[in-house]
Amino acid sequence: MEEADVKTAMEESLARVEGGDLGVLKRGPLVDLNSRLKELAAEDRPRFGQLLKDARQTVQARIDALAAAKESAERAARLEAERLDLTEVLPGPPTRGHLSLVTQTRDELEDVFVGMGFTVAEGPEVETDWHNFEALNIPKAHPARSGFDSLYLDWGEPESTLFRPHTSPVQIRLMQSQPPPIYAVMPGKVYRKDTPDASHNATFHQIEGLVVDHGITFGDLAGTIDEFIHAYFGPDIQTRLRPASFPFTEPSAEFEVSCAVCGGAGCRTCSGVGWIELGGCGMVHPNVFKAVGIDPEEWTGFAFGFGIDRIAIVRHGIEDIRVLLDNDLRFVTQF
Ligand code: PHE
């Protein structure tokens, strides 16, 4: 064996590697030469052993480089195949998102009331039993409690904490946080244990109104409702109050508007009666004033509350309230 034989075997091996034979160090010319080491004179073996080892290392380095290149090429191909083009521009003019109909309605109602001199306040969506019921003159055994289909939380004493089923507890918080006179509206999300149908969602929105001042009368309440209904629906709509009962107001009423779809003649939307009930209202009950430390001999007030989602579907003639939360673009893009 000559040194030139080692060089030739290495070059042949490298050529085979280039040709794709990555197993050339297991089966190839350098392996053959290695098995012939024993034919050499004892004093030559170490030198040739070292030469063969160096040659194998050179070939191995090439094998490693090719294997790495192959793997990164495969990886790049895989990434390219899986690539999502998040900058893809769809044909046509760009479309922009906008506020939901519920939020637009809430903003519009706030504007109407701010224009009438009211401020806007908010309260928590998770309430205590005291703010939601007790302070509103609905004690523990009161039948009105069951009418609220409340969702209680597993927090503190049983039935002490709940998702608020109405915005009336914000009245309580407001009266505790500031002295009269108060002219405020309180919009927000409310929750009930309701099965959704065409006129109910388990999650919906209300706006609460509260006025506390000297000499406030039921006439002020009726006038305020008439005023905001006309501001929101336009001049052609009629309003009316019908006797009702709420524990936190006395006397109490429900307010209704003439049906915007049929103009009061009677249709499917108003179930043939020509009127649509929007919410409740009344003069603040003295017990509510007492609960928050306001003297009912000195101050009087009125409160009202109604569904934001509901007033929106009435104005726009929407037959099913559930579409408000569906995020169906065919509906959403109409507003
Ligand atoms: N909180 C009542 C409800 O959700 C509505 C209401 C508010 C009635 C204020 C009277 C006064 O049904």
Short mmCIF file of C-alpha atoms in Angstrom, two decimals, residues 13-333:
data_model
loop_
_atom_site.label_atom_id
_atom_site.label_comp_id
_atom_site.label_asym_id
_atom_site.label_seq_id
_atom_site.Cartn_x
_atom_site.Cartn_y
_atom_site.Cartn_z
CA SER A 13 -15.07 8.11 -1.72
CA LEU A 14 -15.71 11.86 -1.98
CA ALA A 15 -16.93 11.41 -5.55
CA ARG A 16 -19.35 8.69 -4.39
CA VAL A 17 -20.61 10.97 -1.61
CA GLU A 18 -21.31 13.68 -4.18
CA GLY A 19 -23.19 11.07 -6.19
CA GLY A 20 -25.45 10.42 -3.19
CA ASP A 21 -23.75 7.42 -1.58
CA LEU A 22 -23.71 8.50 2.07
CA GLY A 23 -22.72 4.96 3.20
CA VAL A 24 -19.33 4.97 1.54
CA LEU A 25 -17.44 4.83 4.86
CA LYS A 26 -19.25 1.59 5.75
CA ARG A 27 -18.68 -0.09 2.43
CA GLY A 28 -16.10 1.44 0.08
CA PRO A 29 -12.41 1.87 -0.86
CA LEU A 30 -11.31 3.27 2.52
CA VAL A 31 -12.81 0.25 4.28
CA ASP A 32 -10.93 -2.03 1.89
CA LEU A 33 -7.64 -0.26 2.56
CA ASN A 34 -8.20 -0.45 6.29
CA SER A 35 -8.57 -4.21 6.14
CA ARG A 36 -5.21 -4.35 4.34
CA LEU A 37 -3.33 -2.57 7.19
CA LYS A 38 -2.30 -5.89 8.62
CA GLU A 39 -0.36 -6.65 5.41
CA LEU A 40 1.98 -3.75 6.20
CA ALA A 41 5.23 -3.96 8.11
CA ALA A 42 4.64 -3.32 11.79
CA GLU A 43 6.55 0.00 11.77
CA ASP A 44 4.45 1.37 8.86
CA ARG A 45 1.06 0.57 10.36
CA PRO A 46 0.69 3.54 12.72
CA ARG A 47 1.46 6.04 9.93
CA PHE A 48 -0.99 4.46 7.45
CA GLY A 49 -3.52 4.03 10.25
CA GLN A 50 -3.36 7.78 10.86
CA LEU A 51 -3.53 8.57 7.12
CA LEU A 52 -6.65 6.43 6.72
CA LYS A 53 -8.22 8.00 9.79
CA ASP A 54 -7.63 11.51 8.40
CA ALA A 55 -9.09 10.46 5.07
CA ARG A 56 -12.19 9.03 6.75
CA GLN A 57 -12.64 12.27 8.71
CA THR A 58 -12.49 14.35 5.51
CA VAL A 59 -15.13 12.13 3.89
CA GLN A 60 -17.30 12.14 7.04
CA ALA A 61 -17.24 15.96 7.13
CA ARG A 62 -18.56 16.03 3.57
CA ILE A 63 -21.26 13.47 4.41
CA ASP A 64 -22.37 15.58 7.41
CA ALA A 65 -22.48 18.78 5.35
CA LEU A 66 -24.60 17.14 2.66
CA ALA A 67 -26.98 15.60 5.21
CA ALA A 68 -27.45 18.99 6.94
CA ALA A 69 -28.08 20.75 3.62
CA LYS A 70 -30.61 18.10 2.65
CA GLU A 71 -32.47 18.43 5.95
CA SER A 72 -32.68 22.21 5.83
CA ALA A 73 -33.90 22.06 2.24
CA GLU A 74 -36.65 19.64 3.30
CA ARG A 75 -37.57 21.87 6.22
CA ALA A 76 -37.77 24.92 3.99
CA ALA A 77 -39.96 23.03 1.54
CA ARG A 78 -42.25 21.90 4.34
CA LEU A 79 -42.57 25.45 5.74
CA GLU A 80 -43.27 26.82 2.30
CA ALA A 81 -46.00 24.22 1.80
CA GLU A 82 -47.59 25.07 5.16
CA ARG A 83 -47.23 28.84 4.83
CA LEU A 84 -50.28 31.02 5.57
CA ASP A 85 -50.19 34.37 3.86
CA LEU A 86 -51.62 36.64 6.50
CA THR A 87 -50.97 39.69 4.35
CA GLU A 88 -53.09 38.38 1.51
CA VAL A 89 -55.24 41.16 0.12
CA LEU A 90 -58.72 40.12 -0.94
CA PRO A 91 -59.97 41.61 -4.17
CA GLY A 92 -62.29 44.61 -3.95
CA PRO A 93 -62.26 47.65 -1.67
CA PRO A 94 -61.10 47.00 1.92
CA THR A 95 -63.90 46.47 4.46
CA ARG A 96 -63.65 47.96 7.93
CA GLY A 97 -65.28 46.60 11.06
CA HIS A 98 -67.68 48.72 13.11
CA LEU A 99 -69.45 48.77 16.45
CA SER A 100 -72.22 46.23 16.96
CA LEU A 101 -75.82 47.38 16.73
CA VAL A 102 -76.18 46.99 20.51
CA THR A 103 -73.21 49.27 21.18
CA GLN A 104 -74.43 51.78 18.61
CA THR A 105 -77.84 51.79 20.31
CA ARG A 106 -76.30 52.21 23.75
CA ASP A 107 -74.19 55.15 22.48
CA GLU A 108 -77.23 56.75 20.88
CA LEU A 109 -79.34 56.38 24.03
CA GLU A 110 -76.54 57.82 26.15
CA ASP A 111 -76.36 60.79 23.78
CA VAL A 112 -80.11 61.34 24.08
CA PHE A 113 -79.99 61.31 27.88
CA VAL A 114 -76.84 63.40 28.13
CA GLY A 115 -78.64 65.92 25.95
CA MET A 116 -81.43 65.95 28.56
CA GLY A 117 -78.94 66.71 31.36
CA PHE A 118 -78.27 63.19 32.65
CA THR A 119 -74.85 61.78 33.54
CA VAL A 120 -73.78 58.22 32.69
CA ALA A 121 -72.68 55.74 35.38
CA GLU A 122 -71.72 52.07 35.44
CA GLY A 123 -71.66 49.28 38.01
CA PRO A 124 -70.27 45.74 38.32
CA GLU A 125 -71.78 42.79 36.44
CA VAL A 126 -71.32 40.56 39.48
CA GLU A 127 -73.43 41.84 42.36
CA THR A 128 -74.16 41.15 46.00
CA ASP A 129 -77.58 39.95 47.05
CA TRP A 130 -77.92 43.14 49.08
CA HIS A 131 -77.40 45.56 46.15
CA ASN A 132 -79.42 43.46 43.75
CA PHE A 133 -82.37 42.56 45.99
CA GLU A 134 -82.41 43.64 49.65
CA ALA A 135 -81.69 47.34 49.10
CA LEU A 136 -84.22 47.36 46.25
CA ASN A 137 -86.95 46.33 48.70
CA ILE A 138 -86.95 42.67 47.60
CA PRO A 139 -86.40 40.73 50.85
CA LYS A 140 -85.47 37.04 50.93
CA ALA A 141 -88.92 35.46 50.64
CA HIS A 142 -90.27 38.00 48.12
CA PRO A 143 -91.92 36.34 45.07
CA ALA A 144 -90.28 38.91 42.73
CA ARG A 145 -86.94 37.18 43.32
CA SER A 146 -87.99 34.12 41.37
CA GLY A 147 -89.05 36.32 38.44
CA PHE A 148 -85.45 37.36 37.86
CA ASP A 149 -84.13 33.88 36.97
CA SER A 150 -80.86 34.76 38.63
CA LEU A 151 -77.54 33.03 38.09
CA TYR A 152 -75.74 32.68 41.43
CA LEU A 153 -71.99 32.31 41.79
CA ASP A 154 -70.23 29.78 43.96
CA TRP A 155 -68.69 32.55 46.08
CA GLY A 156 -69.07 33.31 49.77
CA GLU A 157 -72.31 32.33 51.50
CA PRO A 158 -74.75 30.38 49.25
CA GLU A 159 -76.85 32.77 47.11
CA SER A 160 -74.92 35.83 48.32
CA THR A 161 -73.30 36.69 44.96
CA LEU A 162 -74.83 36.65 41.49
CA PHE A 163 -74.57 37.80 37.91
CA ARG A 164 -76.84 40.85 38.00
CA PRO A 165 -80.20 40.12 36.33
CA HIS A 166 -80.99 43.85 35.98
CA THR A 167 -79.19 47.20 36.14
CA SER A 168 -81.24 48.46 39.13
CA PRO A 169 -78.45 47.66 41.67
CA VAL A 170 -76.42 50.45 40.03
CA GLN A 171 -79.08 52.87 41.35
CA ILE A 172 -78.16 51.73 44.84
CA ARG A 173 -74.42 52.13 44.23
CA LEU A 174 -74.95 55.59 42.76
CA MET A 175 -77.11 56.81 45.64
CA GLN A 176 -74.51 55.51 48.10
CA SER A 177 -71.68 57.27 46.32
CA GLN A 178 -73.21 60.73 45.88
CA PRO A 179 -75.87 62.90 47.52
CA PRO A 180 -78.94 64.08 45.58
CA PRO A 181 -79.78 65.75 43.27
CA ILE A 182 -79.12 62.82 40.89
CA TYR A 183 -79.93 62.69 37.19
CA ALA A 184 -78.21 59.60 35.78
CA VAL A 185 -78.52 56.72 33.34
CA MET A 186 -76.74 53.42 33.89
CA PRO A 187 -76.27 51.13 30.89
CA GLY A 188 -74.79 47.64 31.08
CA LYS A 189 -74.90 43.93 30.51
CA VAL A 190 -77.30 41.73 32.49
CA TYR A 191 -77.67 37.96 32.84
CA ARG A 192 -80.63 35.65 33.35
CA LYS A 193 -81.17 31.91 33.48
CA ASP A 194 -83.33 32.17 30.35
CA THR A 195 -83.59 29.86 27.37
CA PRO A 196 -82.96 31.96 24.25
CA ASP A 197 -85.91 32.41 21.89
CA ALA A 198 -86.98 35.03 19.34
CA SER A 199 -87.47 37.68 22.04
CA HIS A 200 -84.98 36.57 24.74
CA ASN A 201 -81.23 36.17 25.09
CA ALA A 202 -79.79 34.93 28.39
CA THR A 203 -77.26 37.78 28.17
CA PHE A 204 -78.65 41.16 27.19
CA HIS A 205 -78.33 44.84 27.99
CA GLN A 206 -80.41 47.30 29.97
CA ILE A 207 -80.26 50.99 30.60
CA GLU A 208 -81.41 52.24 33.96
CA GLY A 209 -82.53 55.79 34.68
CA LEU A 210 -82.63 57.46 38.08
CA VAL A 211 -83.71 60.95 39.10
CA VAL A 212 -83.68 62.11 42.73
CA ASP A 213 -84.43 65.72 43.55
CA HIS A 214 -86.82 67.97 45.45
CA GLY A 215 -90.41 67.78 44.25
CA ILE A 216 -90.03 65.15 41.52
CA THR A 217 -93.44 63.84 40.38
CA PHE A 218 -94.89 61.07 38.24
CA GLY A 219 -95.49 63.77 35.61
CA ASP A 220 -91.71 64.29 35.37
CA LEU A 221 -91.30 60.56 34.81
CA ALA A 222 -93.96 60.41 32.08
CA GLY A 223 -92.50 63.50 30.39
CA THR A 224 -88.96 62.11 30.47
CA ILE A 225 -90.05 58.82 28.89
CA ASP A 226 -92.05 60.61 26.22
CA GLU A 227 -89.08 62.86 25.46
CA PHE A 228 -86.46 60.17 25.04
CA ILE A 229 -88.79 57.86 23.08
CA HIS A 230 -89.38 60.63 20.55
CA ALA A 231 -85.69 61.46 20.43
CA TYR A 232 -84.85 57.81 19.70
CA PHE A 233 -87.81 56.75 17.49
CA GLY A 234 -88.82 60.03 15.88
CA PRO A 235 -91.97 62.16 16.27
CA ASP A 236 -94.53 59.68 14.91
CA ILE A 237 -94.28 57.14 17.71
CA GLN A 238 -96.81 57.10 20.57
CA THR A 239 -96.02 56.14 24.17
CA ARG A 240 -98.26 54.97 26.98
CA LEU A 241 -97.91 53.85 30.58
CA ARG A 242 -99.79 50.91 32.04
CA PRO A 243 -100.07 50.08 35.74
CA ALA A 244 -97.54 47.48 36.87
CA SER A 245 -95.81 46.39 40.03
CA PHE A 246 -92.13 46.46 41.01
CA PRO A 247 -90.94 46.19 44.60
CA PHE A 248 -88.54 49.15 44.20
CA THR A 249 -91.04 51.63 42.77
CA GLU A 250 -94.45 52.81 43.98
CA PRO A 251 -96.53 53.51 42.00
CA SER A 252 -95.08 51.50 39.13
CA ALA A 253 -95.80 51.30 35.43
CA GLU A 254 -94.74 49.58 32.26
CA PHE A 255 -94.09 51.83 29.31
CA GLU A 256 -95.05 50.86 25.81
CA VAL A 257 -94.54 52.34 22.36
CA SER A 258 -96.82 52.09 19.36
CA CYS A 259 -95.53 49.39 17.02
CA ALA A 260 -92.99 50.87 14.59
CA VAL A 261 -93.68 48.13 12.04
CA CYS A 262 -97.47 48.52 11.65
CA GLY A 263 -97.96 51.99 13.13
CA GLY A 264 -100.34 50.64 15.77
CA ALA A 265 -102.73 48.74 13.49
CA GLY A 266 -101.57 45.36 14.81
CA CYS A 267 -99.11 42.94 13.18
CA ARG A 268 -96.94 39.91 13.91
CA THR A 269 -94.20 41.98 15.58
CA CYS A 270 -96.59 43.42 18.18
CA SER A 271 -98.66 40.20 18.41
CA GLY A 272 -101.61 42.06 16.90
CA VAL A 273 -102.02 44.57 19.75
CA GLY A 274 -100.34 47.61 18.15
CA TRP A 275 -98.18 48.27 21.23
CA ILE A 276 -94.81 46.92 22.32
CA GLU A 277 -93.71 46.84 25.95
CA LEU A 278 -90.24 48.31 26.43
CA GLY A 279 -89.55 48.47 30.16
CA GLY A 280 -90.56 49.28 33.69
CA CYS A 281 -90.64 52.50 35.67
CA GLY A 282 -92.09 54.20 38.73
CA MET A 283 -91.50 56.49 41.69
CA VAL A 284 -88.60 55.35 43.90
CA HIS A 285 -89.98 53.39 46.87
CA PRO A 286 -89.31 55.03 50.28
CA ASN A 287 -87.71 51.78 51.50
CA VAL A 288 -85.10 52.08 48.73
CA PHE A 289 -84.26 55.61 49.87
CA LYS A 290 -84.03 54.37 53.47
CA ALA A 291 -81.63 51.56 52.46
CA VAL A 292 -79.14 54.10 51.11
CA GLY A 293 -79.68 56.74 53.79
CA ILE A 294 -81.67 59.28 51.77
CA ASP A 295 -84.57 60.92 53.61
CA PRO A 296 -87.80 60.03 51.75
CA GLU A 297 -89.56 62.96 53.44
CA GLU A 298 -87.18 65.40 51.81
CA TRP A 299 -86.43 63.79 48.44
CA THR A 300 -88.54 62.13 45.77
CA GLY A 301 -87.47 60.46 42.58
CA PHE A 302 -88.30 58.20 39.69
CA ALA A 303 -86.54 55.26 38.08
CA PHE A 304 -86.93 53.38 34.83
CA GLY A 305 -85.21 50.45 33.15
CA PHE A 306 -85.49 48.86 29.73
CA GLY A 307 -83.70 46.54 27.35
CA ILE A 308 -81.20 48.11 24.93
CA ASP A 309 -81.30 45.06 22.65
CA ARG A 310 -85.07 45.16 22.69
CA ILE A 311 -85.44 48.84 21.83
CA ALA A 312 -82.99 48.27 18.94
CA ILE A 313 -84.96 45.41 17.42
CA VAL A 314 -88.20 47.37 17.79
CA ARG A 315 -86.80 50.37 15.93
CA HIS A 316 -85.18 48.32 13.18
CA GLY A 317 -88.03 45.84 12.79
CA ILE A 318 -85.78 42.83 13.60
CA GLU A 319 -87.88 39.72 14.21
CA ASP A 320 -85.41 37.61 16.19
CA ILE A 321 -83.32 39.11 19.00
CA ARG A 322 -80.75 36.29 18.80
CA VAL A 323 -79.27 37.64 15.55
CA LEU A 324 -77.76 40.49 17.61
CA LEU A 325 -75.22 38.06 19.09
CA ASP A 326 -74.76 35.71 16.12
CA ASN A 327 -72.01 37.68 14.32
CA ASP A 328 -73.52 36.71 10.98
CA LEU A 329 -71.95 39.15 8.50
CA ARG A 330 -75.12 39.27 6.41
CA PHE A 331 -76.81 40.86 9.43
CA VAL A 332 -73.89 42.75 10.96
CA THR A 333 -73.00 44.65 7.77
#
